Short mmCIF file of C-alpha atoms in Angstrom, two decimals:
data_model
loop_
_atom_site.label_atom_id
_atom_site.label_comp_id
_atom_site.label_asym_id
_atom_site.label_seq_id
_atom_site.Cartn_x
_atom_site.Cartn_y
_atom_site.Cartn_z
CA MET A 289 186.52 17.04 40.36
CA SER A 290 185.25 18.06 43.80
CA GLY A 291 186.86 21.46 43.51
CA SER A 292 185.17 22.09 40.21
CA GLN A 293 181.63 21.91 41.57
CA GLY A 294 181.52 25.62 42.39
CA TRP A 295 183.54 26.77 39.40
CA LYS A 296 182.59 30.08 37.81
CA PRO A 297 184.20 31.78 34.80
CA ARG A 298 186.45 34.75 35.56
CA SER A 299 184.77 36.91 32.89
CA ASN A 300 181.19 38.14 32.83
CA PRO A 301 179.01 35.23 31.57
CA TRP A 302 177.02 37.56 29.30
CA VAL A 303 180.18 38.87 27.64
CA ILE A 304 181.25 35.25 27.04
CA THR A 305 177.81 34.47 25.57
CA LEU A 306 177.91 37.45 23.20
CA VAL A 307 181.43 36.67 21.99
CA VAL A 308 180.84 32.97 21.27
CA THR A 309 177.39 33.67 19.78
CA LEU A 310 178.91 36.16 17.33
CA ALA A 311 181.02 33.33 15.92
CA ALA A 312 178.00 31.02 15.63
CA PHE A 313 175.93 33.78 14.01
CA MET A 314 178.62 34.30 11.36
CA GLU A 315 178.68 30.57 10.56
CA VAL A 316 174.88 30.09 10.43
CA LEU A 317 174.59 33.16 8.20
CA ASP A 318 176.92 31.50 5.70
CA THR A 319 174.60 28.50 5.28
CA THR A 320 171.98 30.68 3.52
CA ILE A 321 173.79 33.83 2.36
CA VAL A 322 175.08 32.06 -0.77
CA ASN A 323 171.66 30.90 -2.02
CA VAL A 324 170.53 34.10 -3.77
CA SER A 325 174.02 34.74 -5.20
CA LEU A 326 174.50 31.44 -7.05
CA PRO A 327 173.49 32.83 -10.50
CA HIS A 328 176.01 35.67 -10.09
CA ILE A 329 178.75 33.23 -9.02
CA ALA A 330 177.98 31.01 -12.02
CA GLY A 331 178.28 33.94 -14.44
CA SER A 332 181.43 35.35 -12.85
CA LEU A 333 183.32 32.04 -12.73
CA SER A 334 182.02 30.72 -16.07
CA VAL A 335 180.15 27.67 -14.79
CA SER A 336 176.56 26.53 -15.26
CA ASN A 337 173.83 27.26 -12.70
CA ASP A 338 173.76 23.55 -11.88
CA GLU A 339 177.52 23.46 -11.25
CA SER A 340 177.32 26.59 -9.10
CA THR A 341 175.16 24.75 -6.53
CA TRP A 342 178.26 22.75 -5.57
CA ALA A 343 179.35 25.89 -3.71
CA LEU A 344 176.46 25.14 -1.36
CA THR A 345 176.75 21.34 -1.45
CA THR A 346 180.45 21.19 -0.48
CA TYR A 347 179.77 23.47 2.48
CA LEU A 348 176.79 21.42 3.71
CA VAL A 349 178.59 18.06 3.39
CA ALA A 350 181.69 19.21 5.29
CA ASN A 351 179.55 21.04 7.85
CA GLY A 352 177.26 18.09 8.52
CA ILE A 353 180.19 15.71 9.09
CA VAL A 354 182.09 17.89 11.56
CA LEU A 355 178.96 18.86 13.52
CA THR A 356 178.70 15.32 14.81
CA ILE A 357 182.35 14.89 15.80
CA SER A 358 182.94 18.38 17.22
CA GLY A 359 182.57 17.13 20.81
CA SER A 360 185.27 14.54 20.19
CA LEU A 361 187.59 17.06 18.55
CA SER A 362 187.14 19.55 21.39
CA ARG A 363 188.05 16.84 23.93
CA MET A 364 191.16 15.94 21.95
CA ILE A 365 192.36 19.50 21.30
CA GLY A 366 190.77 21.37 24.22
CA ARG A 367 187.48 23.25 23.87
CA ARG A 368 188.83 26.81 23.87
CA ARG A 369 191.73 25.93 21.54
CA TYR A 370 189.38 24.06 19.18
CA PHE A 371 186.97 27.00 19.12
CA LEU A 372 189.80 29.40 18.27
CA ILE A 373 191.06 27.12 15.48
CA CYS A 374 187.55 26.88 14.01
CA ILE A 375 187.03 30.66 14.02
CA SER A 376 190.48 31.40 12.62
CA VAL A 377 190.36 28.90 9.75
CA PHE A 378 186.72 29.78 8.97
CA THR A 379 187.74 33.46 8.70
CA LEU A 380 190.75 32.70 6.48
CA ALA A 381 188.60 30.40 4.31
CA SER A 382 186.07 33.24 3.95
CA LEU A 383 188.88 35.48 2.71
CA GLY A 384 189.87 32.74 0.25
CA CYS A 385 186.27 32.45 -1.02
CA GLY A 386 186.04 36.20 -1.51
CA MET A 387 189.30 36.28 -3.49
CA ALA A 388 188.60 33.15 -5.58
CA THR A 389 189.13 33.58 -9.32
CA GLU A 390 188.55 29.94 -10.31
CA PHE A 391 185.56 27.79 -9.41
CA TRP A 392 187.70 25.02 -7.92
CA HIS A 393 189.31 27.62 -5.64
CA LEU A 394 185.86 28.56 -4.37
CA LEU A 395 184.89 24.90 -3.77
CA LEU A 396 188.11 24.24 -1.83
CA PHE A 397 187.62 27.21 0.47
CA ARG A 398 183.88 26.48 0.88
CA ALA A 399 184.78 22.96 2.04
CA LEU A 400 187.21 24.46 4.58
CA GLN A 401 184.51 26.91 5.67
CA GLY A 402 182.05 24.07 6.20
CA PHE A 403 184.50 21.81 8.02
CA PHE A 404 185.80 24.37 10.49
CA GLY A 405 182.55 26.34 10.69
CA GLY A 406 180.72 23.17 11.70
CA GLY A 407 182.50 23.17 15.04
CA LEU A 408 181.34 26.65 16.01
CA GLN A 409 177.66 26.07 16.84
CA PRO A 410 177.97 22.99 19.10
CA THR A 411 181.07 24.36 20.84
CA GLN A 412 179.30 27.68 21.41
CA GLN A 413 176.39 25.86 23.05
CA ALA A 414 178.74 23.71 25.15
CA ILE A 415 180.52 26.86 26.40
CA ILE A 416 177.17 28.42 27.35
CA LEU A 417 176.08 25.23 29.14
CA ASP A 418 179.29 25.27 31.19
CA THR A 419 179.14 29.03 31.83
CA PHE A 420 175.59 29.17 33.23
CA PRO A 421 173.89 27.02 35.88
CA PRO A 422 170.77 25.16 34.69
CA GLU A 423 168.35 27.71 36.19
CA ARG A 424 169.85 30.55 34.10
CA ARG A 425 170.33 28.74 30.80
CA GLY A 426 166.92 29.73 29.41
CA THR A 427 167.88 33.41 29.29
CA ALA A 428 171.30 32.58 27.84
CA PHE A 429 169.70 30.48 25.11
CA SER A 430 167.61 33.52 24.18
CA VAL A 431 170.81 35.08 22.87
CA THR A 432 171.72 31.84 21.08
CA ALA A 433 168.27 31.75 19.49
CA ILE A 434 168.89 35.10 17.83
CA ALA A 435 171.93 33.62 16.07
CA THR A 436 170.31 30.29 15.27
CA ILE A 437 166.95 31.48 13.96
CA ILE A 438 167.59 35.01 12.71
CA ALA A 439 170.84 34.23 10.84
CA PRO A 440 169.15 31.92 8.27
CA ILE A 441 166.53 34.64 7.73
CA LEU A 442 169.04 37.48 7.33
CA GLY A 443 171.31 35.39 5.08
CA PRO A 444 169.27 35.88 1.88
CA VAL A 445 168.69 39.56 2.78
CA ALA A 446 172.38 40.29 3.27
CA GLY A 447 173.39 38.09 0.32
CA GLY A 448 170.92 39.78 -2.03
CA TYR A 449 171.91 43.30 -0.99
CA LEU A 450 175.67 42.73 -1.15
CA THR A 451 175.43 40.93 -4.49
CA ASP A 452 173.11 43.47 -6.14
CA THR A 453 174.94 46.51 -4.72
CA TYR A 454 178.58 45.38 -4.86
CA SER A 455 179.49 41.83 -5.94
CA TRP A 456 179.14 38.26 -4.71
CA HIS A 457 182.68 38.37 -3.31
CA TRP A 458 181.46 40.55 -0.43
CA ILE A 459 179.15 37.85 0.96
CA PHE A 460 182.37 36.12 2.06
CA LEU A 461 184.66 39.10 2.71
CA ILE A 462 182.21 40.50 5.28
CA ASN A 463 183.19 37.60 7.57
CA VAL A 464 186.83 38.67 7.80
CA PRO A 465 186.56 41.64 10.21
CA ILE A 466 183.87 39.87 12.26
CA GLY A 467 186.02 36.75 12.55
CA ALA A 468 189.11 38.76 13.57
CA LEU A 469 187.17 40.57 16.32
CA THR A 470 185.71 37.27 17.56
CA VAL A 471 189.16 35.66 17.83
CA LEU A 472 190.34 38.58 19.98
CA GLY A 473 187.22 38.32 22.14
CA VAL A 474 187.60 34.57 22.70
CA LEU A 475 191.25 35.01 23.66
CA GLN A 476 190.22 37.55 26.29
CA VAL A 477 187.15 36.01 27.94
CA VAL A 478 186.73 32.27 27.19
CA GLU A 479 188.36 29.60 29.36
CA ASP A 480 187.99 25.85 29.77
CA PRO A 481 186.28 24.71 32.98
CA PRO A 482 188.23 22.27 35.23
CA TRP A 483 186.35 19.15 34.07
CA VAL A 484 187.15 19.93 30.42
CA VAL A 485 190.84 20.46 31.28
CA GLU A 486 190.96 17.20 33.26
CA GLU A 487 189.31 15.27 30.44
CA HIS A 488 191.83 16.68 27.96
CA ASP A 489 194.77 15.91 30.29
CA ARG A 490 193.68 12.26 30.63
CA GLY A 491 194.34 11.84 26.92
CA PHE A 492 191.96 10.82 24.21
CA ARG A 493 192.00 8.01 21.67
CA PHE A 494 190.47 9.22 18.42
CA ASP A 495 187.84 6.91 16.92
CA TYR A 496 188.77 6.73 13.23
CA VAL A 497 186.29 3.91 12.51
CA GLY A 498 183.45 5.96 13.97
CA LEU A 499 184.60 8.96 11.89
CA GLY A 500 184.43 6.80 8.76
CA PHE A 501 180.83 5.81 9.48
CA VAL A 502 179.88 9.45 10.16
CA VAL A 503 181.44 10.56 6.86
CA LEU A 504 179.55 7.85 4.94
CA ALA A 505 176.22 8.48 6.69
CA LEU A 506 176.07 12.28 6.60
CA GLY A 507 178.17 12.85 3.49
CA GLY A 508 176.08 10.41 1.45
CA MET A 509 172.81 11.83 2.76
CA GLU A 510 173.76 15.47 2.15
CA LEU A 511 174.87 14.67 -1.41
CA ALA A 512 171.70 12.70 -2.16
CA LEU A 513 169.41 15.41 -0.76
CA ASP A 514 171.20 18.38 -2.25
CA ARG A 515 171.65 16.87 -5.72
CA GLY A 516 168.45 14.82 -5.80
CA GLU A 517 166.25 17.41 -7.48
CA ASN A 518 168.78 18.03 -10.27
CA GLU A 519 169.52 14.32 -10.77
CA ASP A 520 165.86 13.14 -10.74
CA TRP A 521 166.19 11.41 -7.36
CA LEU A 522 166.22 7.57 -7.43
CA ALA A 523 166.08 7.51 -11.23
CA SER A 524 169.75 8.50 -11.03
CA SER A 525 172.42 5.87 -10.32
CA PHE A 526 174.43 8.59 -8.50
CA ILE A 527 171.59 9.29 -6.06
CA ARG A 528 170.93 5.58 -5.52
CA SER A 529 174.62 5.02 -4.77
CA THR A 530 174.89 7.94 -2.32
CA ALA A 531 171.67 6.86 -0.57
CA LEU A 532 173.02 3.30 -0.20
CA VAL A 533 176.34 4.59 1.14
CA SER A 534 174.44 6.76 3.63
CA ALA A 535 172.29 3.82 4.78
CA ILE A 536 175.40 1.67 5.34
CA GLY A 537 176.98 4.52 7.29
CA TYR A 538 173.94 4.96 9.53
CA VAL A 539 173.41 1.26 10.28
CA GLY A 540 177.09 0.49 10.81
CA GLY A 541 177.68 3.73 12.69
CA CYS A 542 174.81 3.24 15.13
CA TYR A 543 176.10 -0.23 16.01
CA TRP A 544 179.75 0.85 16.31
CA LEU A 545 179.09 4.04 18.28
CA ARG A 546 176.78 2.21 20.66
CA TYR A 547 179.30 -0.47 21.65
CA ALA A 548 182.75 1.06 21.04
CA LYS A 549 184.81 1.79 24.17
CA SER A 550 185.74 5.34 23.12
CA PRO A 551 183.24 6.35 20.39
CA ILE A 552 183.75 9.53 18.42
CA VAL A 553 180.32 10.65 19.64
CA ASN A 554 178.56 9.14 22.65
CA LEU A 555 175.09 7.94 21.61
CA ARG A 556 174.28 7.19 25.24
CA VAL A 557 173.11 10.79 25.55
CA PHE A 558 169.88 9.53 23.95
CA ASN A 559 169.23 7.50 27.09
CA ASP A 560 168.15 10.82 28.62
CA ARG A 561 164.44 11.18 27.89
CA ASN A 562 164.37 14.97 27.76
CA PHE A 563 167.35 15.11 25.41
CA SER A 564 165.81 12.56 23.01
CA ILE A 565 162.48 14.42 22.91
CA GLY A 566 164.33 17.73 22.55
CA CYS A 567 166.23 16.37 19.53
CA ALA A 568 162.96 15.25 17.90
CA GLN A 569 161.46 18.69 18.57
CA ILE A 570 164.45 20.67 17.32
CA GLY A 571 164.60 18.44 14.22
CA LEU A 572 160.97 19.24 13.37
CA MET A 573 161.60 22.92 14.04
CA GLY A 574 164.72 22.92 11.86
CA PHE A 575 162.88 21.20 9.01
CA VAL A 576 160.04 23.75 9.06
CA LEU A 577 162.35 26.75 9.69
CA TYR A 578 164.57 26.12 6.68
CA ALA A 579 161.76 24.89 4.42
CA SER A 580 159.59 27.94 5.05
CA ALA A 581 162.62 30.27 4.80
CA VAL A 582 163.16 28.95 1.25
CA LEU A 583 159.54 28.75 0.07
CA ILE A 584 158.53 32.41 0.41
CA PRO A 585 161.64 33.99 -1.23
CA GLN A 586 161.50 31.35 -3.96
CA PHE A 587 157.82 32.14 -4.59
CA ALA A 588 158.60 35.87 -4.62
CA GLN A 589 161.41 35.48 -7.17
CA GLN A 590 159.95 32.85 -9.48
CA GLN A 591 156.27 33.85 -9.46
CA LEU A 592 156.17 37.54 -8.51
CA GLY A 593 159.37 38.68 -10.27
CA TYR A 594 161.23 39.99 -7.19
CA ASN A 595 164.98 40.50 -7.43
CA ALA A 596 167.44 38.95 -4.94
CA THR A 597 167.35 41.93 -2.58
CA TRP A 598 163.57 42.26 -2.39
CA SER A 599 162.97 38.52 -2.08
CA GLY A 600 165.33 38.56 0.90
CA LEU A 601 163.66 41.64 2.40
CA VAL A 602 160.38 39.72 2.54
CA LEU A 603 161.99 37.83 5.44
CA ALA A 604 163.25 40.92 7.30
CA PRO A 605 160.07 41.76 9.31
CA GLY A 606 160.09 38.19 10.61
CA ALA A 607 163.58 38.76 12.04
CA ALA A 608 162.30 41.87 13.84
CA VAL A 609 159.42 39.86 15.31
CA LEU A 610 161.90 37.30 16.65
CA VAL A 611 164.07 39.95 18.31
CA VAL A 612 160.98 41.22 20.18
CA LEU A 613 159.46 37.85 21.11
CA ILE A 614 162.50 35.78 22.13
CA PRO A 615 163.20 37.83 25.31
CA ILE A 616 159.50 37.59 26.16
CA THR A 617 159.75 33.80 25.83
CA GLY A 618 162.66 33.81 28.28
CA LYS A 619 160.55 35.75 30.79
CA LEU A 620 157.54 33.46 30.34
CA MET A 621 159.70 30.44 31.20
CA GLY A 622 159.99 31.88 34.68
CA ILE A 623 156.25 31.79 35.31
CA MET A 624 154.92 28.77 33.41
CA PRO A 625 156.08 25.26 32.45
CA ALA A 626 158.39 25.37 29.44
CA LYS A 627 156.69 22.43 27.76
CA TYR A 628 153.48 24.47 27.51
CA LEU A 629 155.42 27.18 25.69
CA VAL A 630 156.70 24.55 23.24
CA ALA A 631 153.13 23.32 22.64
CA PHE A 632 151.93 26.90 22.18
CA GLY A 633 154.77 27.63 19.74
CA GLY A 634 153.90 24.51 17.73
CA CYS A 635 150.25 25.62 17.51
CA CYS A 636 151.26 29.15 16.43
CA LEU A 637 153.70 27.86 13.80
CA SER A 638 151.18 25.40 12.37
CA ALA A 639 148.45 28.08 12.27
CA ALA A 640 150.79 30.53 10.51
CA LEU A 641 151.70 27.96 7.85
CA LEU A 642 148.02 27.18 7.42
CA TYR A 643 147.46 30.91 6.89
CA SER A 644 150.23 30.89 4.25
CA HIS A 645 148.33 28.06 2.55
CA GLY A 646 145.98 30.80 1.26
CA ILE A 647 148.54 32.47 -1.05
CA THR A 648 147.28 33.98 -4.31
CA PRO A 649 149.00 35.06 -7.57
CA ASP A 650 148.52 38.78 -6.78
CA LEU A 651 150.11 38.91 -3.32
CA ASP A 652 151.97 42.15 -2.56
CA TYR A 653 155.08 42.65 -0.42
CA THR A 654 153.13 43.51 2.73
CA GLU A 655 151.04 40.33 2.63
CA LEU A 656 154.10 38.15 2.01
CA ALA A 657 156.01 39.82 4.85
CA ILE A 658 153.05 39.34 7.22
CA MET A 659 152.91 35.65 6.32
CA ARG A 660 156.60 35.22 7.13
CA ALA A 661 156.35 37.28 10.31
CA ALA A 662 153.47 35.07 11.50
CA GLN A 663 155.62 31.98 10.93
CA THR A 664 158.59 33.38 12.87
CA ALA A 665 156.31 34.35 15.76
CA GLY A 666 155.73 30.64 16.35
CA LEU A 667 159.45 29.86 16.08
CA ALA A 668 160.16 32.39 18.85
CA PHE A 669 158.34 30.16 21.36
CA LEU A 670 160.20 27.01 20.35
CA PHE A 671 164.00 27.29 20.30
CA VAL A 672 164.67 28.56 23.83
CA PRO A 673 162.28 26.21 25.71
CA ILE A 674 163.28 23.18 23.61
CA SER A 675 167.01 23.83 24.11
CA THR A 676 166.60 24.45 27.85
CA LEU A 677 164.53 21.30 28.44
CA ALA A 678 166.78 19.13 26.23
CA TYR A 679 169.88 19.79 28.36
CA ALA A 680 168.15 20.15 31.74
CA THR A 681 168.77 16.61 33.03
CA LEU A 682 172.02 15.74 31.22
CA PRO A 683 175.26 15.26 33.20
CA ARG A 684 177.64 18.08 32.37
CA GLU A 685 180.36 15.69 31.16
CA LEU A 686 178.06 14.81 28.24
CA ASN A 687 177.56 18.46 27.19
CA GLY A 688 180.07 18.25 24.33
CA ASP A 689 178.50 15.18 22.70
CA ALA A 690 174.97 16.43 23.37
CA THR A 691 175.49 19.84 21.76
CA ALA A 692 177.17 18.21 18.75
CA LEU A 693 174.25 15.84 18.17
CA PHE A 694 171.58 18.44 18.96
CA THR A 695 173.04 20.94 16.48
CA MET A 696 173.66 18.26 13.85
CA ILE A 697 170.05 17.06 13.99
CA ARG A 698 168.72 20.60 13.65
CA ASN A 699 170.99 21.49 10.73
CA VAL A 700 170.70 18.18 8.89
CA LEU A 701 166.91 18.17 9.11
CA GLY A 702 167.02 21.82 8.04
CA SER A 703 168.87 20.70 4.89
CA VAL A 704 166.29 17.94 4.45
CA GLY A 705 163.56 20.59 4.77
CA ILE A 706 165.10 22.66 1.97
CA SER A 707 165.48 19.69 -0.36
CA VAL A 708 162.08 18.13 0.38
CA SER A 709 160.13 21.40 0.14
CA THR A 710 161.76 22.26 -3.20
CA ALA A 711 161.06 18.76 -4.53
CA LEU A 712 157.45 18.89 -3.31
CA VAL A 713 156.84 22.18 -5.12
CA THR A 714 158.06 20.62 -8.38
CA ASN A 715 156.07 17.43 -7.81
CA HIS A 716 152.84 19.23 -6.94
CA GLN A 717 153.21 21.51 -9.96
CA GLN A 718 153.14 18.41 -12.13
CA ILE A 719 150.14 17.01 -10.26
CA ARG A 720 148.19 20.26 -10.39
CA ASN A 721 149.10 20.84 -14.03
CA SER A 722 147.86 17.39 -14.97
CA TYR A 723 144.55 18.01 -13.20
CA LEU A 724 143.92 21.56 -14.49
CA THR A 725 144.95 20.76 -18.06
CA GLU A 726 141.98 18.40 -18.26
CA HIS A 727 139.73 21.45 -18.03
CA MET A 728 141.57 23.44 -20.74
CA THR A 729 139.21 22.17 -23.42
CA PRO A 730 136.32 23.62 -25.45
CA LEU A 731 134.14 21.00 -23.76
CA TYR A 732 134.52 22.83 -20.42
CA GLU A 733 132.15 25.83 -20.34
CA PRO A 734 134.06 28.05 -17.82
CA TYR A 735 137.15 27.75 -20.04
CA ASN A 736 135.15 28.78 -23.11
CA THR A 737 133.60 31.72 -21.27
CA THR A 738 136.96 33.06 -20.02
CA LEU A 739 138.60 32.54 -23.43
CA GLN A 740 135.75 34.42 -25.13
CA GLN A 741 136.03 37.34 -22.70
CA ILE A 742 139.77 37.69 -23.33
CA ARG A 743 139.27 37.39 -27.09
CA GLN A 744 136.63 40.13 -27.07
CA ALA A 745 138.82 42.41 -24.98
CA LEU A 746 141.73 41.98 -27.39
CA ALA A 747 139.45 42.57 -30.39
CA ALA A 748 138.29 45.80 -28.75
CA TYR A 749 141.95 46.93 -28.75
CA GLY A 750 142.04 46.54 -32.53
CA TYR A 751 143.52 43.06 -32.98
CA SER A 752 142.19 40.91 -35.80
CA ALA A 753 140.02 37.89 -34.99
CA ALA A 754 142.89 35.48 -35.70
CA GLN A 755 145.37 37.48 -33.60
CA ALA A 756 142.88 37.84 -30.75
CA THR A 757 142.22 34.08 -30.73
CA GLN A 758 145.92 33.20 -30.69
CA MET A 759 146.78 35.75 -28.01
CA ALA A 760 143.82 34.71 -25.86
CA THR A 761 144.93 31.06 -25.97
CA THR A 762 148.49 32.05 -25.02
CA GLN A 763 147.23 34.18 -22.14
CA MET A 764 145.08 31.32 -20.85
CA ALA A 765 148.17 29.06 -20.87
CA GLN A 766 150.11 31.67 -18.86
CA MET A 767 147.25 31.92 -16.38
CA LEU A 768 147.32 28.14 -16.04
CA ARG A 769 151.06 28.09 -15.28
CA ALA A 770 150.69 30.83 -12.67
CA GLN A 771 147.76 29.08 -11.00
CA VAL A 772 149.57 25.73 -11.02
CA ALA A 773 152.59 27.28 -9.27
CA VAL A 774 150.46 29.01 -6.63
CA LEU A 775 148.54 25.81 -5.88
CA ALA A 776 151.79 23.85 -5.59
CA TYR A 777 153.22 26.29 -3.02
CA SER A 778 149.87 26.26 -1.22
CA ASP A 779 150.01 22.45 -0.99
CA VAL A 780 153.52 22.49 0.46
CA PHE A 781 152.57 25.09 3.08
CA LEU A 782 149.71 22.80 4.10
CA ILE A 783 152.10 19.84 4.45
CA THR A 784 154.55 21.85 6.59
CA ALA A 785 151.63 23.03 8.74
CA GLY A 786 150.82 19.39 9.47
CA LEU A 787 154.45 18.64 10.37
CA ALA A 788 154.63 21.67 12.68
CA LEU A 789 151.55 20.43 14.49
CA LEU A 790 153.47 17.27 15.51
CA ILE A 791 155.49 19.48 17.86
CA VAL A 792 152.42 19.94 20.11
CA PRO A 793 151.84 16.36 21.36
CA LEU A 794 155.59 15.71 21.62
CA ALA A 795 155.93 18.63 24.06
CA PHE A 796 153.93 16.79 26.72
CA PHE A 797 156.43 13.90 26.79
CA PHE A 798 159.09 16.07 28.46
CA SER A 799 159.67 14.86 32.02
CA ALA A 800 159.38 17.19 35.01
CA VAL A 801 162.36 19.55 35.34
CA LYS A 802 162.86 22.95 36.89
CA VAL A 803 164.16 25.84 34.84
CA GLN A 804 164.16 29.59 35.26
CA GLY A 805 163.31 29.74 38.89
CA GLY A 806 160.85 26.91 39.13
CA ALA A 807 158.78 26.55 35.97
CA GLY A 808 159.86 23.78 33.73
CA GLY A 809 158.70 20.68 31.99
CA HIS A 810 156.36 19.55 34.76
#
């Protein structure tokens, strides 16, 4: 181990970062690219819209499980070899998805995509942690941030365009050339550092009991969250069963992984204060990132009548904002404490979501795009500082387990954000509808006044009194539904603004560390 202290990779660290980040970008893109294409997949493969969502569910379940155990698998197989296997099988599974002619074929290949794709993000981060010394990681994580934050934004854009212009098959086939190029790049530039080689050579006993608990915990939770809205949550015996299975997995798993001699994932990484706070921060960020990335396109499609392409394009300016701001964040970490950047990013994100709280039924594309761009501006000040501070005081031998848990928490809470935000919109529509319907009565003067104005306008167009009355009542009901939907989305934006604000006080719990030439968490 003494000879490994001064180890440096033979290839240029930035080339290594770009190659491994390309693989992670491809995988993160696939978590959201399918969303806008589900109706087309359902029609093409002759399944219902409800059944088509299993194409997303199978991916998320397999992905969530392997994220946690990727550190263990990389120790058993070797990090570089494991990374190559993940890219290769993910690419072949993408080809299988694109060529699927039966729905069960698609589900099989989506499960393979999720299982092998889940190893890409944590292994990519572990490679970057080993490639760069702590004082240079902030800049390296700026590149990672582009993959992690921009990919979920570009997913609906790319998915909508490819589906509307060509067919849904291309949302998977586009991965094939990218995956092939990435495999060649990894073969050329990526190598295992000495401590990873030594750990692999010592042998590794795989923890099958720990794997079982992880499968129960994350598999049950992903199923419950993803299917909850369709199954009416705890009113469904299926959701109650999956939630119970998940709870058993979490309780049993925490006990087993804490005391097992060779656990599948080492929970002792949470003994590091900065890592624990970083996980809480990245979890909050993931929740808000994925929730807000779903809310605006969903509002655009369901309430404003946008097609898949245009609802995705609403997110595009936000991606441009991130590309500009993330390098600036990296520079700022060199001149000010990183925890202050995290607090500032939390304030910006909360303020942007509060601004989105003021949505109206007549929003145009520009206003929607500005709202999303404002949200992503806050995200730009979060990912790089949080990631840098989280790993700053961890021993390097824990990098594999730490990156697995860090990525799992971000992605799982991102999935929770999608499910919870969608459920909240539905719930608040019911609440708002119940409240506003009370005022849809002749006893409420503003209702009478508006109804009379519409009736008179219709009569002026030549409709009979009976026709004008009927049409005016119908129009008032349509106005009610539109207003209810807008108020529901407004409520959810307000809730996410409150959650984003929690990032601010948490930032000041980071302990003093030095990153980027001296500024850090102090």
